[in-house]
Coordinates of C-alpha atoms and ligand atoms in Angstrom, one line a residue:
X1 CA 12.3 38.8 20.7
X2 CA 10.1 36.0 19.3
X3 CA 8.0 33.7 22.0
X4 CA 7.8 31.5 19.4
X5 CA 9.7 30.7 16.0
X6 CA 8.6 27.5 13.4
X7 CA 11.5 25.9 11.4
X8 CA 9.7 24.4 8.6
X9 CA 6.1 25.9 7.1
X10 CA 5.4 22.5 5.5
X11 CA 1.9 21.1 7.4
X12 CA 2.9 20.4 10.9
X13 CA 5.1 24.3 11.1
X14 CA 1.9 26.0 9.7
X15 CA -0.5 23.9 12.4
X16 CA 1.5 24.5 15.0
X17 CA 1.3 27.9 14.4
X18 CA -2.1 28.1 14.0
X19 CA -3.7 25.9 16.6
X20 CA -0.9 28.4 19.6
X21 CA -1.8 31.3 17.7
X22 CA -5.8 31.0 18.0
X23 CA -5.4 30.2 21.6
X24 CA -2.8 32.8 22.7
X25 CA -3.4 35.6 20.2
X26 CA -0.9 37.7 22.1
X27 CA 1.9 35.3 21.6
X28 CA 4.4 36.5 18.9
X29 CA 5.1 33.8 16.3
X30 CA 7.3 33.7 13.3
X31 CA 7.5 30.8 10.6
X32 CA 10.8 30.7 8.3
X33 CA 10.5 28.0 5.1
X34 CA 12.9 26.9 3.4
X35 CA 11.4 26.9 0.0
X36 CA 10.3 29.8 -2.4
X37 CA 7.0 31.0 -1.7
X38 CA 4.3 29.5 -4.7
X39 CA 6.5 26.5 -3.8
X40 CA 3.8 24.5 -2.1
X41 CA 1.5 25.0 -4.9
X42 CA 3.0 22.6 -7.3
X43 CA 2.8 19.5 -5.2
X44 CA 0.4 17.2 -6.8
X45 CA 0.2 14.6 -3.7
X46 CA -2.9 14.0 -1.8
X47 CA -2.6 12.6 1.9
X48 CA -5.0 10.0 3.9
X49 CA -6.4 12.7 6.9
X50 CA -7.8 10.3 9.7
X51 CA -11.7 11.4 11.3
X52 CA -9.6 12.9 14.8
X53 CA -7.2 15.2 12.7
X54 CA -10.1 16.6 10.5
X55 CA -11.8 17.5 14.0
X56 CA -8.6 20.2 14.6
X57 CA -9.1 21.5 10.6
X58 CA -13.0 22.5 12.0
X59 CA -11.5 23.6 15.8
X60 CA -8.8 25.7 13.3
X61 CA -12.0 27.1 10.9
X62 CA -10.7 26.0 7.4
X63 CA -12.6 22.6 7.2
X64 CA -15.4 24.1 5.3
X65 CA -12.8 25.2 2.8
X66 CA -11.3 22.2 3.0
X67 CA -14.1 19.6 2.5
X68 CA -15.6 20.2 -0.9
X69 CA -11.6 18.8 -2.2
X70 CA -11.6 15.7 0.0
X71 CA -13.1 12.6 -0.7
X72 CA -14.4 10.5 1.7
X73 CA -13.2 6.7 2.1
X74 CA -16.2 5.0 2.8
X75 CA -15.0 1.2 2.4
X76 CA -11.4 -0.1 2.6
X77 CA -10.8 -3.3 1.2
X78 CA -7.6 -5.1 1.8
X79 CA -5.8 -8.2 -0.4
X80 CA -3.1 -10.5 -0.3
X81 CA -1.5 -11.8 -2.8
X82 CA 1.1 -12.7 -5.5
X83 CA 1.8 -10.5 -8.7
X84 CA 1.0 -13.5 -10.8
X85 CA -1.9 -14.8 -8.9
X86 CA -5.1 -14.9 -11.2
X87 CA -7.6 -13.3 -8.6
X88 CA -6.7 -11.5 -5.6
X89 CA -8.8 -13.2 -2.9
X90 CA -10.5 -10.0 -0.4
X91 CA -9.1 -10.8 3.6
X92 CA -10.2 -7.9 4.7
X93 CA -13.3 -5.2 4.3
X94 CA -14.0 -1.9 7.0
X95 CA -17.1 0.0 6.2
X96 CA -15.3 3.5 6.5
X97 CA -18.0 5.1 9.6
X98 CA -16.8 5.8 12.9
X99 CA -18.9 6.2 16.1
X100 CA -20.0 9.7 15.3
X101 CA -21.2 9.2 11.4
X102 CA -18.0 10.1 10.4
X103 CA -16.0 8.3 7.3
X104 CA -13.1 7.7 9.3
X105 CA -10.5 8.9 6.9
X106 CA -10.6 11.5 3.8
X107 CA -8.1 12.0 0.9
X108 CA -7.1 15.5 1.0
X109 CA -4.8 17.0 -2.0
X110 CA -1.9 18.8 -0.3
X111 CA -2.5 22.0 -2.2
X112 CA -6.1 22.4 -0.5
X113 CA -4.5 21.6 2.8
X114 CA -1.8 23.8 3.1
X115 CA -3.6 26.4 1.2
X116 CA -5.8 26.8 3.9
X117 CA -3.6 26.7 6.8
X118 CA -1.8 29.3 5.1
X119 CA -4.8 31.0 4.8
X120 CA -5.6 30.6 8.5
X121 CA -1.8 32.0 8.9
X122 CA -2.8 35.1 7.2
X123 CA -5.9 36.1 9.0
X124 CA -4.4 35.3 12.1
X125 CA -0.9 38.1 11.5
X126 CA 1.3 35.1 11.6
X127 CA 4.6 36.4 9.8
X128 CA 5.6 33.7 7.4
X129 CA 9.4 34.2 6.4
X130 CA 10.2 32.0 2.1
X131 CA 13.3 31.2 0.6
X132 CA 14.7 31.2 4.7
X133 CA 16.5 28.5 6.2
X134 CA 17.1 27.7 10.1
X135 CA 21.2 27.1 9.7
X136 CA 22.4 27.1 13.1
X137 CA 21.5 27.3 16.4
X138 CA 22.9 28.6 19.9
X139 CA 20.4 28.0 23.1
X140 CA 21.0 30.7 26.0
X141 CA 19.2 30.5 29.1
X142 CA 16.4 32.8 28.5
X143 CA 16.1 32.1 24.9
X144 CA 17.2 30.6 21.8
X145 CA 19.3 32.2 18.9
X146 CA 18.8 31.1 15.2
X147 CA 21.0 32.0 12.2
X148 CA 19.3 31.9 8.6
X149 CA 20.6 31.2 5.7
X150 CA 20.5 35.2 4.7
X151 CA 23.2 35.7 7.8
X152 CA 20.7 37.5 9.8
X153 CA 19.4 36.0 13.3
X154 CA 16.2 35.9 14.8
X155 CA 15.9 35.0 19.3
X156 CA 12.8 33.5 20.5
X157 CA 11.7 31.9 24.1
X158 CA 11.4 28.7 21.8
X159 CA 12.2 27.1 18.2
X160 CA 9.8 24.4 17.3
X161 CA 11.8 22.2 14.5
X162 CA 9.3 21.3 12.0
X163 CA 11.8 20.9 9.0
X164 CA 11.1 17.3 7.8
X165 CA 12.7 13.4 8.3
X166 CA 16.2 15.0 7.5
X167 CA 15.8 17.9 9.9
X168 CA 19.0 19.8 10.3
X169 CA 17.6 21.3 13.4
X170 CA 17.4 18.0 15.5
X171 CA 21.3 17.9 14.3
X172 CA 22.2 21.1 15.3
X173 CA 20.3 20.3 18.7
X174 CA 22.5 17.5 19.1
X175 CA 19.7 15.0 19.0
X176 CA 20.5 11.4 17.6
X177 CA 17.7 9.3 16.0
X178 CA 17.0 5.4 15.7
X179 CA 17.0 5.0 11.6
X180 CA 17.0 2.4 9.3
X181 CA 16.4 1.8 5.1
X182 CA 13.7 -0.3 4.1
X183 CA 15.3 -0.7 0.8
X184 CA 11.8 0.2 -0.6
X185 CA 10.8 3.6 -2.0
X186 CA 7.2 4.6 -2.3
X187 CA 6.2 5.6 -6.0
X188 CA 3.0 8.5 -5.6
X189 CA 1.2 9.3 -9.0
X190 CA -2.3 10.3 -9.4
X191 CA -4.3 8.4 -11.8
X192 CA -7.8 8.9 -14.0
X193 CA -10.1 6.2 -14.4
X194 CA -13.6 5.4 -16.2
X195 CA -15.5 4.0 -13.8
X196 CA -16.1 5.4 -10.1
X197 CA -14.6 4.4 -7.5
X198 CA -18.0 5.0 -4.7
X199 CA -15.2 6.3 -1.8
X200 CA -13.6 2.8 -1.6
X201 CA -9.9 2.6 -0.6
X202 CA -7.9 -0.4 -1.6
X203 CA -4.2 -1.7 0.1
X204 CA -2.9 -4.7 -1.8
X205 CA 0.0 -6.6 0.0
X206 CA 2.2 -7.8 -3.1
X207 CA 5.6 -9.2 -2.1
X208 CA 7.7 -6.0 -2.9
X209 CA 5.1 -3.8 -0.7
X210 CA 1.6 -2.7 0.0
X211 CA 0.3 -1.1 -3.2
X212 CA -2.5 1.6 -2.3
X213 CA -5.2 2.8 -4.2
X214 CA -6.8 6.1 -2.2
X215 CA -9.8 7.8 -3.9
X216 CA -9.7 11.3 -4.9
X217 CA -13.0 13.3 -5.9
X218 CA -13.8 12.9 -10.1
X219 CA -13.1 9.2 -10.7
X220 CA -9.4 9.9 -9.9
X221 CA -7.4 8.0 -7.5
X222 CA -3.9 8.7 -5.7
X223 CA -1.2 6.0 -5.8
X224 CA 0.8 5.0 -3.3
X225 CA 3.3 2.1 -4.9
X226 CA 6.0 0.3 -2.9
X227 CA 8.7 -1.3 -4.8
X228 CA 12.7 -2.4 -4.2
X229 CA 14.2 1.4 -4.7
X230 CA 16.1 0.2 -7.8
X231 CA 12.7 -0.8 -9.3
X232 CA 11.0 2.1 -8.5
X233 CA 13.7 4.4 -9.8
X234 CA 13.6 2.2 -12.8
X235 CA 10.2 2.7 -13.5
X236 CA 9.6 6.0 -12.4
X237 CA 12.6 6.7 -14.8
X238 CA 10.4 4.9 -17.8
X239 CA 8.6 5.9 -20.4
X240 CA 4.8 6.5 -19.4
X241 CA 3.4 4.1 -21.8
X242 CA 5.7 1.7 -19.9
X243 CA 5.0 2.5 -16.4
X244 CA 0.7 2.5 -17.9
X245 CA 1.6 -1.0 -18.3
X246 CA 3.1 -2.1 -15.3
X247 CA 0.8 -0.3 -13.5
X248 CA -2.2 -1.9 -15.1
X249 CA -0.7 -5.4 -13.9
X250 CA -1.6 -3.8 -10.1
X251 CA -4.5 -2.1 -10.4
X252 CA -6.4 -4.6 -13.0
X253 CA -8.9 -3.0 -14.7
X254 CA -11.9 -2.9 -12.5
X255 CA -11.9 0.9 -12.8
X256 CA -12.0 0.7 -16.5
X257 CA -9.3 2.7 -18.7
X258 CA -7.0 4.2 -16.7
X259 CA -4.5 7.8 -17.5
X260 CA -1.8 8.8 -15.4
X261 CA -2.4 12.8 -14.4
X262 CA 0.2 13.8 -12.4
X263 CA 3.9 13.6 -11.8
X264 CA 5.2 10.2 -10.5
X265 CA 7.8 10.6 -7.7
X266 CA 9.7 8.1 -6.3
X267 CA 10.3 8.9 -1.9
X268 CA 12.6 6.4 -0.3
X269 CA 11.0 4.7 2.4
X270 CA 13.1 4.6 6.1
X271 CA 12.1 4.6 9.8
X272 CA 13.6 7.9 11.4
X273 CA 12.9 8.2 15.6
X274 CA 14.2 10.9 17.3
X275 CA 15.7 9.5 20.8
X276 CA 14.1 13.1 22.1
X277 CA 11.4 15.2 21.3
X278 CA 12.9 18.3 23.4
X279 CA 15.9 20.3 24.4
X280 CA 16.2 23.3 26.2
X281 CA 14.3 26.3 24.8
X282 CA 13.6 23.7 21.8
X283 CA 11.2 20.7 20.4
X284 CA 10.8 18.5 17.5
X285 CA 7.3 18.0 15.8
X286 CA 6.2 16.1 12.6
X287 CA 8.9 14.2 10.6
X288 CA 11.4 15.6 12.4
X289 CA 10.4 14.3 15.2
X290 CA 9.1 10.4 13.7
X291 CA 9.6 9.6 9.9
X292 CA 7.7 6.4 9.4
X293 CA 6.4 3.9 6.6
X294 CA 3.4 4.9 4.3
X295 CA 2.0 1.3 5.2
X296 CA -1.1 2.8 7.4
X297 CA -1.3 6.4 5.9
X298 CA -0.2 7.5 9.5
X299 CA 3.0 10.1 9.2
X300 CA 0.8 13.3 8.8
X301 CA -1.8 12.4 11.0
X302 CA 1.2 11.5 13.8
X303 CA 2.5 15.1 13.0
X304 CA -1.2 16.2 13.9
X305 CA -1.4 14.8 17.0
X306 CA 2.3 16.5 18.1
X307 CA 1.0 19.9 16.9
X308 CA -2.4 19.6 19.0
X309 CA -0.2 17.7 21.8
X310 CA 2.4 20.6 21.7
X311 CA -0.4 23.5 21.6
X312 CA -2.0 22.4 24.0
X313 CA 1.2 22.2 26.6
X314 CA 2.6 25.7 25.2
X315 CA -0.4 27.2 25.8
X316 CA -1.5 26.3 29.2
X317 CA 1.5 26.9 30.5
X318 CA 1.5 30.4 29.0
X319 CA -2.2 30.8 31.2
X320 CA -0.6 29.9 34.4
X321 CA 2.3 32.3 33.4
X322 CA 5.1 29.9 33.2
X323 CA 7.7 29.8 30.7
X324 CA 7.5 28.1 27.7
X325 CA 10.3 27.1 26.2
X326 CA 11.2 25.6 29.9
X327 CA 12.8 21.8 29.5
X328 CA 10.1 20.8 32.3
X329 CA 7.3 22.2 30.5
X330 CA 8.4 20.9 27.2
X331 CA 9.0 17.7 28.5
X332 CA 5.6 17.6 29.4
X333 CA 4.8 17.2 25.5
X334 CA 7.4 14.5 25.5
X335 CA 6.2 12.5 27.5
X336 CA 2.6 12.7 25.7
X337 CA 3.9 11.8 22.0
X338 CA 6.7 9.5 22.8
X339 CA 5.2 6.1 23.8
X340 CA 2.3 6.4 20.8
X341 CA 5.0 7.6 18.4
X342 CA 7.2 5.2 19.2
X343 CA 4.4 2.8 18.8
X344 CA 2.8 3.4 15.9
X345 CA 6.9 3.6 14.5
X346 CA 7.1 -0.2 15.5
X347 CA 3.6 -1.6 14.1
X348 CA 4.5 0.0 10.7
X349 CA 7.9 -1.4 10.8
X350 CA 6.1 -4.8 11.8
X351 CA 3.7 -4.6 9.3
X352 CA 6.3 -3.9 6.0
X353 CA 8.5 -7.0 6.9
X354 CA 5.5 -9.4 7.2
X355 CA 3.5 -8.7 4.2
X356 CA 6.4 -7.1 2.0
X357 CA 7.7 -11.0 1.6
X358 CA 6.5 -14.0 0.0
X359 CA 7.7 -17.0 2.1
X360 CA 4.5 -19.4 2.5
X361 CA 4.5 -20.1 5.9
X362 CA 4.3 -16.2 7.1
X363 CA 2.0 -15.7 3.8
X364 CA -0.6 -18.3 5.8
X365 CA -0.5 -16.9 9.5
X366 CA -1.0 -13.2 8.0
X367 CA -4.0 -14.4 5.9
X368 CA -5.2 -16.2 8.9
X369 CA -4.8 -13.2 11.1
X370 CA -6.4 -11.0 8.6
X371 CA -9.1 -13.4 8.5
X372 CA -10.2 -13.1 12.1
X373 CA -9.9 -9.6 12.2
X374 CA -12.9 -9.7 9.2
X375 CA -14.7 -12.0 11.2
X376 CA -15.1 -10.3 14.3
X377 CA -17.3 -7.1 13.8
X378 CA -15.8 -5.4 17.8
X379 CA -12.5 -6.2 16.8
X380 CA -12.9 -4.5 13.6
X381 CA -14.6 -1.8 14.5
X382 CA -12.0 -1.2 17.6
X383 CA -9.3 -1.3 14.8
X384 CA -11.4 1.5 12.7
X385 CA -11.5 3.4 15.9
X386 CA -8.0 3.5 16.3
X387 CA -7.6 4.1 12.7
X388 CA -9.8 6.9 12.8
X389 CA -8.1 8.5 16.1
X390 CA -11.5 8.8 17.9
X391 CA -11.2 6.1 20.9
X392 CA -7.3 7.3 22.0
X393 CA -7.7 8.2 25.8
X394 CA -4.6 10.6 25.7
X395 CA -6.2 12.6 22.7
X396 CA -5.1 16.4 23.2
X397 CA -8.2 18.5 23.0
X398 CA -8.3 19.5 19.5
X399 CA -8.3 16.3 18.0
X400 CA -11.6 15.7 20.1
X401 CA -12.8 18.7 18.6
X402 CA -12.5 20.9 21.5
X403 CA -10.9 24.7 21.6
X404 CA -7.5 25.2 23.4
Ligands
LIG501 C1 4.9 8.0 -0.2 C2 4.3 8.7 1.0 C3 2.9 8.7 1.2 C4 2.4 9.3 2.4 N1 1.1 9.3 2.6 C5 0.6 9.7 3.8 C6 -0.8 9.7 4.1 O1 -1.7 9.3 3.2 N2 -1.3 10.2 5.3 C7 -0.4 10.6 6.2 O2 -0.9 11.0 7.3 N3 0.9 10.7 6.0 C8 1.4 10.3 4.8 N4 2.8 10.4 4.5 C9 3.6 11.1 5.5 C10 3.6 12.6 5.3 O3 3.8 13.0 4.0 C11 4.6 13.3 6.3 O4 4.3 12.7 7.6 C12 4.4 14.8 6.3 O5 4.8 15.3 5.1 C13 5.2 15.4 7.5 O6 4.9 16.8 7.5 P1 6.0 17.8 8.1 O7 5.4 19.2 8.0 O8 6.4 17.3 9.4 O9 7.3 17.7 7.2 P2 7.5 18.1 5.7 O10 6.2 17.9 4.9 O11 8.7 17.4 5.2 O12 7.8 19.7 5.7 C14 9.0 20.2 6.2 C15 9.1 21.6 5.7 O13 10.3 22.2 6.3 C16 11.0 22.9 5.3 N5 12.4 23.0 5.7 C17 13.3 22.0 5.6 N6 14.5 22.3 6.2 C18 14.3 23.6 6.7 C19 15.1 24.5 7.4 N7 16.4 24.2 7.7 N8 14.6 25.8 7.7 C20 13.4 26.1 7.3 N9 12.5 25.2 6.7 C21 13.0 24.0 6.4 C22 10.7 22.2 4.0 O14 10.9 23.1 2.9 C23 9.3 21.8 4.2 O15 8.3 22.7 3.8 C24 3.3 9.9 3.4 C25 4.7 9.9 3.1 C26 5.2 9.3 2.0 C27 6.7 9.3 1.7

């Protein structure tokens, strides 16, 4: 029997493993993944990693790997304003240093990021299962029973569901979710430009959604493009000369020529909340648990925080000898992530319906607000902090830097 089994090697599964696995090598973990195993190597997306979640990456030893692939943002600069407006007047600018002299985010291509946790999976034994998926579940009380899709089975003291914002398992578990459509989809493209960009981010709030431009490393940027679904479809659909266009309406030309070099995907944008975290001899983590909107580059670095919230439970508990895939030492981990995941759920939500809209009224208090926020160097720099993840009080130890 397994003490612990992962549904979903995707980055949450593969940190979870790691960061319980480095702590309590004697713990027997398993991690079953849907998809074919080179998979993960053809995913061209980069993701925002906030200055709290890069701190586990150095606790877990692949940061150094990691770092020469991620670019730092060093300035963030924030508009709002119509397509047709002439200039797009700035409301907002963060210098990108936290407290400690860290930028408080970095860009970090997928590829590099999973490649090393899988890495950190290898060195540590960690038996990663491909082309396996969780189908079914049966909880007894001293363990839980999973069927794959091969018809085999696999017990374990406890499954941690890790399988994404349409996680079967959190079905299967019986858990029901809060969820909504936004209507929006978020187009992601990488993009090649002539000029460099010197580490600054850029969010424009146009009245179909927040339009992102996140530096990568070599004059290349990611894209992060909200539109109406049927628009994004449309244009993700298009021609690239086509899209070039359009997309040059957005981004302007401040960067100089610009060349699409990667795919362009459309992902439709929702709110997904889990109304629990934890069942018996089971939890949710990552997407499964919250899937939220792109607006603050959060989703990931929410996942984070479960896996070093989770590990951190698991692993105590398995010092003091207890058992852990108990409900009352699992809902110990609930009642960590709930309130901030719940939180940071709403303020996104928030956010999308008052900047994706053009009614003048709103349009003036937002501005406004955004205004005082620039004037006010402590309120800025608390909101920086709490961008970054570094001022939280209820920060599990690895996000502060700090071993299990
Ligand atoms: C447009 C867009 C931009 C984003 N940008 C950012 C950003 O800049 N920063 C940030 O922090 N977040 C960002 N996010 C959010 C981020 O992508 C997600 O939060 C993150 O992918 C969640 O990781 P996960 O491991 O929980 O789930 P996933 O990445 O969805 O991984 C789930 C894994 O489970 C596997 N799986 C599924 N079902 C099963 C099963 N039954 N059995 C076994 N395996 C299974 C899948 O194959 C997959 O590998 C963005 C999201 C979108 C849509």
């Amino acid at each position: 029997m397994l003490d612990m089994l992962i549904a979903g090697g995707g980055y949450v599964g593969l940190s979870v493993a790691v960061a319980v696995k480095q702590a309590a090598p004697h713990l027997n973990i398993a991690v079953v993944e849907a998809a074919p195993e080179q998979a993960w190597k053809k995913d061209m997306r980069a993701s925002a990693i906030i200055a709290a979640a890069t701190k586990m990456l150095e606790v877990f030893g692949i940061w150094d790997e990691i770092e020469p692939e991620a670019q730092p943002i060093t300035k963030m600069i924030v508009t709002d304003s119509k397509m047709s407006d002439p200039v797009r007047p700035i409301f907002l600018t963060f210098d990108g240093e936290v407290a400690d002299g860290r930028p408080f985010a970095h860009m970090i291509p997928n590829v590099a990021m999973v490649g090393a946790l899988r890495g950190a999976c290898e060195r540590l034994g960690i038996d990663i299962r491909h082309g396996l998926s969780a189908a079914g579940l049966k909880t007894d009380d001293t363990y839980i029973e999973v069927s794959l899709s091969d018809g085999s089975t696999l017990q374990s003291r406890l499954l941690v569901a890790c399988d994404g914002v349409r996680s079967r398992l959190r079905d299967f578990a019986g858990i029901k979710t809060v969820t909504w459509d936004y209507g929006q989809s978020g187009i992601v493209t990488t993009v090649e430009h002539e000029r460099p960009h010197h580490g600054c981010a850029e969010e424009h709030f146009l009245p179909s959604g927040p339009f992102a431009i996140l530096p990568l490393r070599n004059n290349r940027s990611s894209l992060v493009w909200t539109e109406r679904t049927n628009d994004a479809n449309r244009l993700v659909a298009a021609d690239d000369l086509v899209f070039e266009e359009e997309l040059e309406r957005r981004f302007g030309h401040k960067l100089g020529a610009l060349k699409l070099v990667g795919d362009k995907r459309a992902f439709p944008l929702g709110l997904t909340l889990a109304r629990s975290f934890v069942a018996p001899r089971f939890a949710l983590a990552g997407d499964a648990a919250h899937g939220i909107h792109p607006i603050s580059g959060q989703g990931l670095n929410l996942g984070f925080k479960d896996v070093a919230a989770l590990a951190e439970t698991i692993v105590e508990a398995d010092r003091l000898g207890l058992d852990i895939g108990a409900i009352n030492i699992l809902e110990r981990y609930q009642s960590w992530r709930r309130f901030d995941t719940f939180r940071m759920g709403v303020t996104t939500d928030v956010l999308n319906r008052l900047f994706s809209n053009d009614m003048a009224p709103i349009r003036i208090a937002r501005d406004f607000g955004l205004g005082i926020v620039d004037r006010l160097p402590g309120l800025k720099s608390f909101f920086i902090g709490q961008a970054a993840g570094t001022t939280a009080k209820d920060n599990p130890r690895l996000l502060a830097g700090e071993t299990i």
